[in-house]
XYZ file of C-alpha atoms in Angstrom:
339
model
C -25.512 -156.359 53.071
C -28.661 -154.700 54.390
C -31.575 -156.459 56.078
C -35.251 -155.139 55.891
C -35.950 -153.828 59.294
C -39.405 -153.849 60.206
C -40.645 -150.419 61.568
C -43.479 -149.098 63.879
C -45.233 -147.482 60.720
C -45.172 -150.799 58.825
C -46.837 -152.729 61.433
C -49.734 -149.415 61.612
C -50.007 -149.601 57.958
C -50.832 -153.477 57.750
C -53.145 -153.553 60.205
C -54.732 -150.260 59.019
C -55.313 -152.170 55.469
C -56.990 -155.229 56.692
C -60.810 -155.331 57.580
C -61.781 -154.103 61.226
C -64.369 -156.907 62.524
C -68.107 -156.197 62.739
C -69.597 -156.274 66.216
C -73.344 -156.183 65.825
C -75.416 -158.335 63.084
C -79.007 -157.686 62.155
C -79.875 -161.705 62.273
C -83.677 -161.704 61.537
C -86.425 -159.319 60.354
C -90.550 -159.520 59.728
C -92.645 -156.737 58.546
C -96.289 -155.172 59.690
C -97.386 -157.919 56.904
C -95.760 -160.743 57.983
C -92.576 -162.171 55.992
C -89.393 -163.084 57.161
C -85.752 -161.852 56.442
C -82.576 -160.230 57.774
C -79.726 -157.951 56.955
C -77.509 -159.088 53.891
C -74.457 -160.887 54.115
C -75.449 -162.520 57.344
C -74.431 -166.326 57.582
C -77.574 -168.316 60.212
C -74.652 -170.614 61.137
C -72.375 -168.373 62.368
C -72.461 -169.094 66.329
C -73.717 -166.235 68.537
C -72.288 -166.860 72.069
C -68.961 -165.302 71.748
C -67.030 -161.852 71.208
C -64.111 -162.972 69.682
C -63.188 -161.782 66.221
C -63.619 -165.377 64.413
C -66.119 -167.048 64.649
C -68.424 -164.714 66.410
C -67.842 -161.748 63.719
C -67.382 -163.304 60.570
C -71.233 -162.259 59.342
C -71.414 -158.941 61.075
C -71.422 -155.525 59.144
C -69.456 -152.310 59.190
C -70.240 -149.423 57.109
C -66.705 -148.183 55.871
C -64.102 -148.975 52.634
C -65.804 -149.258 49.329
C -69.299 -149.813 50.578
C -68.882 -147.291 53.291
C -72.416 -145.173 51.673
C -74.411 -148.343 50.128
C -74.710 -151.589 52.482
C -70.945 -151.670 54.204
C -68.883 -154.604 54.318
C -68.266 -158.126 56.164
C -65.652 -160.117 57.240
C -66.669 -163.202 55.693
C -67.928 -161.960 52.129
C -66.146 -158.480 52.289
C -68.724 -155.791 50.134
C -72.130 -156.050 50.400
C -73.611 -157.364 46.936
C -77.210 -156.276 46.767
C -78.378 -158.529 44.642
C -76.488 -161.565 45.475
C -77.238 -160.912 49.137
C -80.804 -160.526 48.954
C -80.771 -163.507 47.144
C -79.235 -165.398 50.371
C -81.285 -163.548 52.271
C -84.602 -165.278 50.341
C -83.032 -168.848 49.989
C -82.688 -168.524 53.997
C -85.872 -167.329 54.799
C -88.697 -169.652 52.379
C -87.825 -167.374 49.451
C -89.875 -164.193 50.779
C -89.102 -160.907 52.123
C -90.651 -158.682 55.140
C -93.676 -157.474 53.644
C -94.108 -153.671 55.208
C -96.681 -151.397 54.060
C -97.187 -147.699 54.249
C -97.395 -146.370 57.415
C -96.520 -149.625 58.933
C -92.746 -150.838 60.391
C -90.303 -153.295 60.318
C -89.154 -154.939 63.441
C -85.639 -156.406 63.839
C -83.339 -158.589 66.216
C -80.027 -157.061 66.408
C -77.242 -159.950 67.862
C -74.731 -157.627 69.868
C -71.833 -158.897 70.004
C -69.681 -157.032 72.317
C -69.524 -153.651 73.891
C -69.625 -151.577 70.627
C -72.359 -153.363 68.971
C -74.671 -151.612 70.891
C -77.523 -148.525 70.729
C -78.283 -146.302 70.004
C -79.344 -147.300 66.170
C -80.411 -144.686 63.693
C -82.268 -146.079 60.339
C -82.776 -144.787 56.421
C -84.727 -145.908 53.888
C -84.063 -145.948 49.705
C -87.375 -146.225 47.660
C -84.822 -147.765 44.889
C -83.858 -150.293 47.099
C -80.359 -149.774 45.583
C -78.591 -148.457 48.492
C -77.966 -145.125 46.617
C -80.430 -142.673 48.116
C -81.163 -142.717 51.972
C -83.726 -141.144 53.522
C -84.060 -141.086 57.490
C -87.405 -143.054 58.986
C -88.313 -143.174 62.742
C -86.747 -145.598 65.198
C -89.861 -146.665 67.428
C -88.255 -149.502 69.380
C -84.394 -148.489 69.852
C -81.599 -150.658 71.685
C -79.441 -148.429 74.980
C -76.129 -147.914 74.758
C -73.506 -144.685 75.212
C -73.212 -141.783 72.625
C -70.478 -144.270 71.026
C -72.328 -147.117 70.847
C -71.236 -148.952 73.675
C -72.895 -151.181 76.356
C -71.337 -153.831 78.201
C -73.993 -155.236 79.752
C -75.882 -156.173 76.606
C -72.806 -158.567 74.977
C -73.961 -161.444 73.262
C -77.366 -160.635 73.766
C -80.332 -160.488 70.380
C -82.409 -157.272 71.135
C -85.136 -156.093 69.749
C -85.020 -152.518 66.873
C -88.037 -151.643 65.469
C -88.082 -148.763 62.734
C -91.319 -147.030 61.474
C -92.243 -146.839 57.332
C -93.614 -144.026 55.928
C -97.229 -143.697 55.437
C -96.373 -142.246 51.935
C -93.718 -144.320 50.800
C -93.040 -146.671 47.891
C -90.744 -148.876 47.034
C -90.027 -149.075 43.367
C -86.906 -151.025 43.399
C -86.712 -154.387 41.351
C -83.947 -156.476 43.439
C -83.685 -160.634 43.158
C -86.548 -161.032 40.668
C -88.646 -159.480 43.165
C -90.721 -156.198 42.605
C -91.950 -153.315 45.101
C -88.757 -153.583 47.211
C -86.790 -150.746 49.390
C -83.850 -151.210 51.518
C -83.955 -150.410 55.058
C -80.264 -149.760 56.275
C -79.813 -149.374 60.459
C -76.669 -148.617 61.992
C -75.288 -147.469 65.469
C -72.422 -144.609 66.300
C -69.608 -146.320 67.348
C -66.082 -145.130 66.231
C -64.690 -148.440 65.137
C -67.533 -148.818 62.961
C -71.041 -148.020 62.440
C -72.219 -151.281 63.028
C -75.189 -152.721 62.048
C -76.945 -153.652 58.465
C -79.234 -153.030 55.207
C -82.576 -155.489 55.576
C -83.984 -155.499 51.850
C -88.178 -155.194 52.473
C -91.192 -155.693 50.082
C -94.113 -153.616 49.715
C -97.471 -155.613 50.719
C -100.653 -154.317 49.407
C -101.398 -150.900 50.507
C -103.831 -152.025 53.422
C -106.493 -148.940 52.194
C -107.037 -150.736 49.646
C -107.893 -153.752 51.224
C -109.871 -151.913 53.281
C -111.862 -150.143 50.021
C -112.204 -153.843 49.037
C -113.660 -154.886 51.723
C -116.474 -152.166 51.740
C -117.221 -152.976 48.314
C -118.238 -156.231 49.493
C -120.013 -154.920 51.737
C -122.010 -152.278 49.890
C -122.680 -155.586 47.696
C -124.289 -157.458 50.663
C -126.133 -154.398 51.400
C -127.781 -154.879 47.868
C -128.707 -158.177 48.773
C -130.453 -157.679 52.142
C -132.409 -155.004 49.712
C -133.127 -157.540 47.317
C -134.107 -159.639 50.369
C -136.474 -157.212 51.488
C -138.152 -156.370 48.159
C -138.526 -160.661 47.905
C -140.414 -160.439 51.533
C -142.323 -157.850 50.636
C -143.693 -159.375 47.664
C -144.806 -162.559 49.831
C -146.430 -160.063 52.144
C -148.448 -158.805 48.906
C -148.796 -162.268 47.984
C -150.165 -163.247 51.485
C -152.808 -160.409 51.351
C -153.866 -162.121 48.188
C -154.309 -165.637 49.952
C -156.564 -164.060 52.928
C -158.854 -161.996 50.045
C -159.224 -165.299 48.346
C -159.622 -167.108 51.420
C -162.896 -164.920 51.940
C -163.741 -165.693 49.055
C -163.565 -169.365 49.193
C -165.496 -169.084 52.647
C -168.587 -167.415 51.275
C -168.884 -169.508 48.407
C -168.224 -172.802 50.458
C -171.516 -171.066 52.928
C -173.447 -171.095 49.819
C -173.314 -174.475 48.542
C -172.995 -175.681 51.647
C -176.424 -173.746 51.917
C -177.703 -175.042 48.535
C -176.426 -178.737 49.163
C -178.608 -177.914 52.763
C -181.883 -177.478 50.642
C -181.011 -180.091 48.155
C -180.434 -182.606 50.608
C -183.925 -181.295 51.986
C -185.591 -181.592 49.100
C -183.945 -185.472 48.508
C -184.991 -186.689 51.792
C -188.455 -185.513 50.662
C -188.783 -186.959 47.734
C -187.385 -190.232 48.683
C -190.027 -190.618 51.561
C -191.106 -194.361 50.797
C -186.965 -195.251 50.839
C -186.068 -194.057 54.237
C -188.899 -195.408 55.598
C -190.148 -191.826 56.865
C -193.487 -190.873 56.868
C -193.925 -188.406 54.156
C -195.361 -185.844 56.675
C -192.375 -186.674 58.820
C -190.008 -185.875 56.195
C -191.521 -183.011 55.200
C -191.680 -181.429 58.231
C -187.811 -182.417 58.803
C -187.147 -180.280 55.450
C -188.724 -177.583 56.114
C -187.616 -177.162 59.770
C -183.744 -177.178 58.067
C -184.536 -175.211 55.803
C -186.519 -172.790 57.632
C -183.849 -173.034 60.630
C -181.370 -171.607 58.244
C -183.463 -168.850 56.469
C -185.295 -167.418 58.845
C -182.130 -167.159 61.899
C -181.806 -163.667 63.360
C -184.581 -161.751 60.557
C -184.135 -158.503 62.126
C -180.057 -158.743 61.927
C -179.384 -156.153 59.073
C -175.324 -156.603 58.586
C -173.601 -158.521 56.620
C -171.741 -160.683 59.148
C -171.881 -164.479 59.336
C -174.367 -166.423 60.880
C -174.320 -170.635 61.984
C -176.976 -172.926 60.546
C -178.250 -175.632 62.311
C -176.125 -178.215 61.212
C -172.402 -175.807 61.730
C -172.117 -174.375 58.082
C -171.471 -170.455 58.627
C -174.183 -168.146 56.226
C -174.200 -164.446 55.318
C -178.064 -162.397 55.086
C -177.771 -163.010 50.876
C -177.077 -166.566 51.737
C -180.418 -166.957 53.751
C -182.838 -164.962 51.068
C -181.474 -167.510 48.751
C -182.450 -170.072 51.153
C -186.130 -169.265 51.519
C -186.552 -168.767 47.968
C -185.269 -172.252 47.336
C -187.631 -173.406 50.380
C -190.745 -171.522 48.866
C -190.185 -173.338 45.560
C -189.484 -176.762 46.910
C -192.718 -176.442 49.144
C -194.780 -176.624 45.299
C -193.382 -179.765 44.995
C -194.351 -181.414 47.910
C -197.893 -182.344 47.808
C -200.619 -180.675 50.088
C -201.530 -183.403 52.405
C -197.854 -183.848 53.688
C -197.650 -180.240 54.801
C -198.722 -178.849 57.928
């Protein structure tokens, strides 16, 4: 009878098949835009104060096997679906993305944790967002570590990656009913690994546009403070008008108030025996108002305004008419009441 005797190689080859454990996890994600996300396939209730293979690594990414060259693998959900994860992804995060426009840049919080979870990280971007065609993108904010990837001193510890978008790109890719998307992918250069993850991102509206937008409006209110201008400039005309006129209405208010003058005269004279006045006393007031008025400043030769004895304001044509109106009262009144 022969017994199967384990061997040295057997032991190398099962552990060789099984899946070595992720030791970094990119937990969350926002982009220049706002948003909110993280790397696929990671699980928010996976705790994050340990090193240990399970729990602690259960949700955290390696790039080898049959995903080695799209989004990698994890422990928990073994290849990373692209679809299905950014799905997750959504559902954990209020059903957006990190919204990242050109020229703008998606910052990250990588959870290390242990040693070979850490720095440094390089990052690629695919315009698809199908994890088929990488193209390297500038790490701005980066996390220390050895040329390996290691770093004790950072274990268990969420640190900050930043990477930097294009200012030409866009993302074309149509992923979880969602349009405009790329995947970012980061990953460090440890040998057990790399470690790290593929963040699926949406492109905002380019923000030169907005900006164009914004100047329309402007140019618009520009019109209007034109439009404002024309509308004060027309009262202006309009005001000219009212100060013409108001000449106007000032000379011929002197001249009735003139002619009412001599009328009034000429009533008071007539209507001697009412007001009790003497008709030589009447008279004489007549004519001294009316001759007050015609015959102020004679030698003046303008045309400016003159006061009246009794306040109303007259021009030199207002006082000829005067004294012709005097003269032909002064038939009227008979001989013996004039002096």
């Amino acid at each position: 009878m022969h017994f199967f005797q384990p061997s040295i190689l057997s032991f190398g080859l099962l552990a060789t098949s099984s899946l070595v454990a992720g030791h970094s996890a990119i937990i969350a994600a926002t982009g220049d835009q706002g948003g909110a996300g993280s790397a696929i396939g990671v699980d928010p209730n996976t705790p994050r104060d340990g090193t240990r293979r399970n729990p602690f690594q259960q949700d955290a990414t390696r790039f080898r096997g049959n995903a080695a060259d799209s989004c990698g693998e994890t422990l928990a959900g073994g290849d990373n679906d692209i679809e299905a994860g950014t799905q997750q992804v959504m559902a954990q995060n209020g059903n957006t993305l990190p919204q990242v426009s050109p020229g703008g840049s998606i910052q990250m919080t990588v959870h290390q944790v242990n040693a070979d979870g850490a720095g440094p990280y390089t990052c690629m971007i695919d315009a698809t967002g199908t994890g088929t065609n990488w193209v390297p993108i500038q790490v701005t904010t980066n996390i220390e570590g050895s040329a390996r990837g290691r770093n004790r001193e950072t274990n268990t510890q969420d640190l900050p990656l930043t990477a930097a978008i294009p200012a030409d790109m866009q993302c074309t890719g149509t992923v979880a009913g969602q349009q405009n998307v790329c995947m970012v992918r980061c990953q460090n250069p440890a040998r057990a690994g790399p470690f790290g993850g593929c963040v699926p991102v949406q492109m905002a509206a380019p923000a030169n546009n907005t900006g164009n937008a914004a100047n329309a409006g402007n140019a618009a209110n520009a019109g209007n403070a034109a439009n404002a201008g024309n509308a004060a400039n027309a009262g202006n005309a309009a005001n000219a008008g009212n100060i013409e006129n108001n000449g106007n209405a000032a000379n011929a208010g002197n001249g009735n108030a003139v002619a009412n003058a001599g009328n009034l005269n000429a009533g008071n004279a007539a209507n001697t025996v009412n007001t009790g006045n003497s008709p030589t006393n009447a008279a004489t007031n007549g004519n001294r108002n009316g001759n007050a008025n015609a015959v102020a400043n004679p030698n003046n030769n303008n045309r400016s305004a003159k006061q009246t004895a009794d306040g109303a304001l007259v021009t030199d044509d207002d006082e000829e008419e005067e004294v012709g109106l005097t003269q032909r009262l002064r038939r009227w009144i008979p001989a013996s009441a004039r002096k």
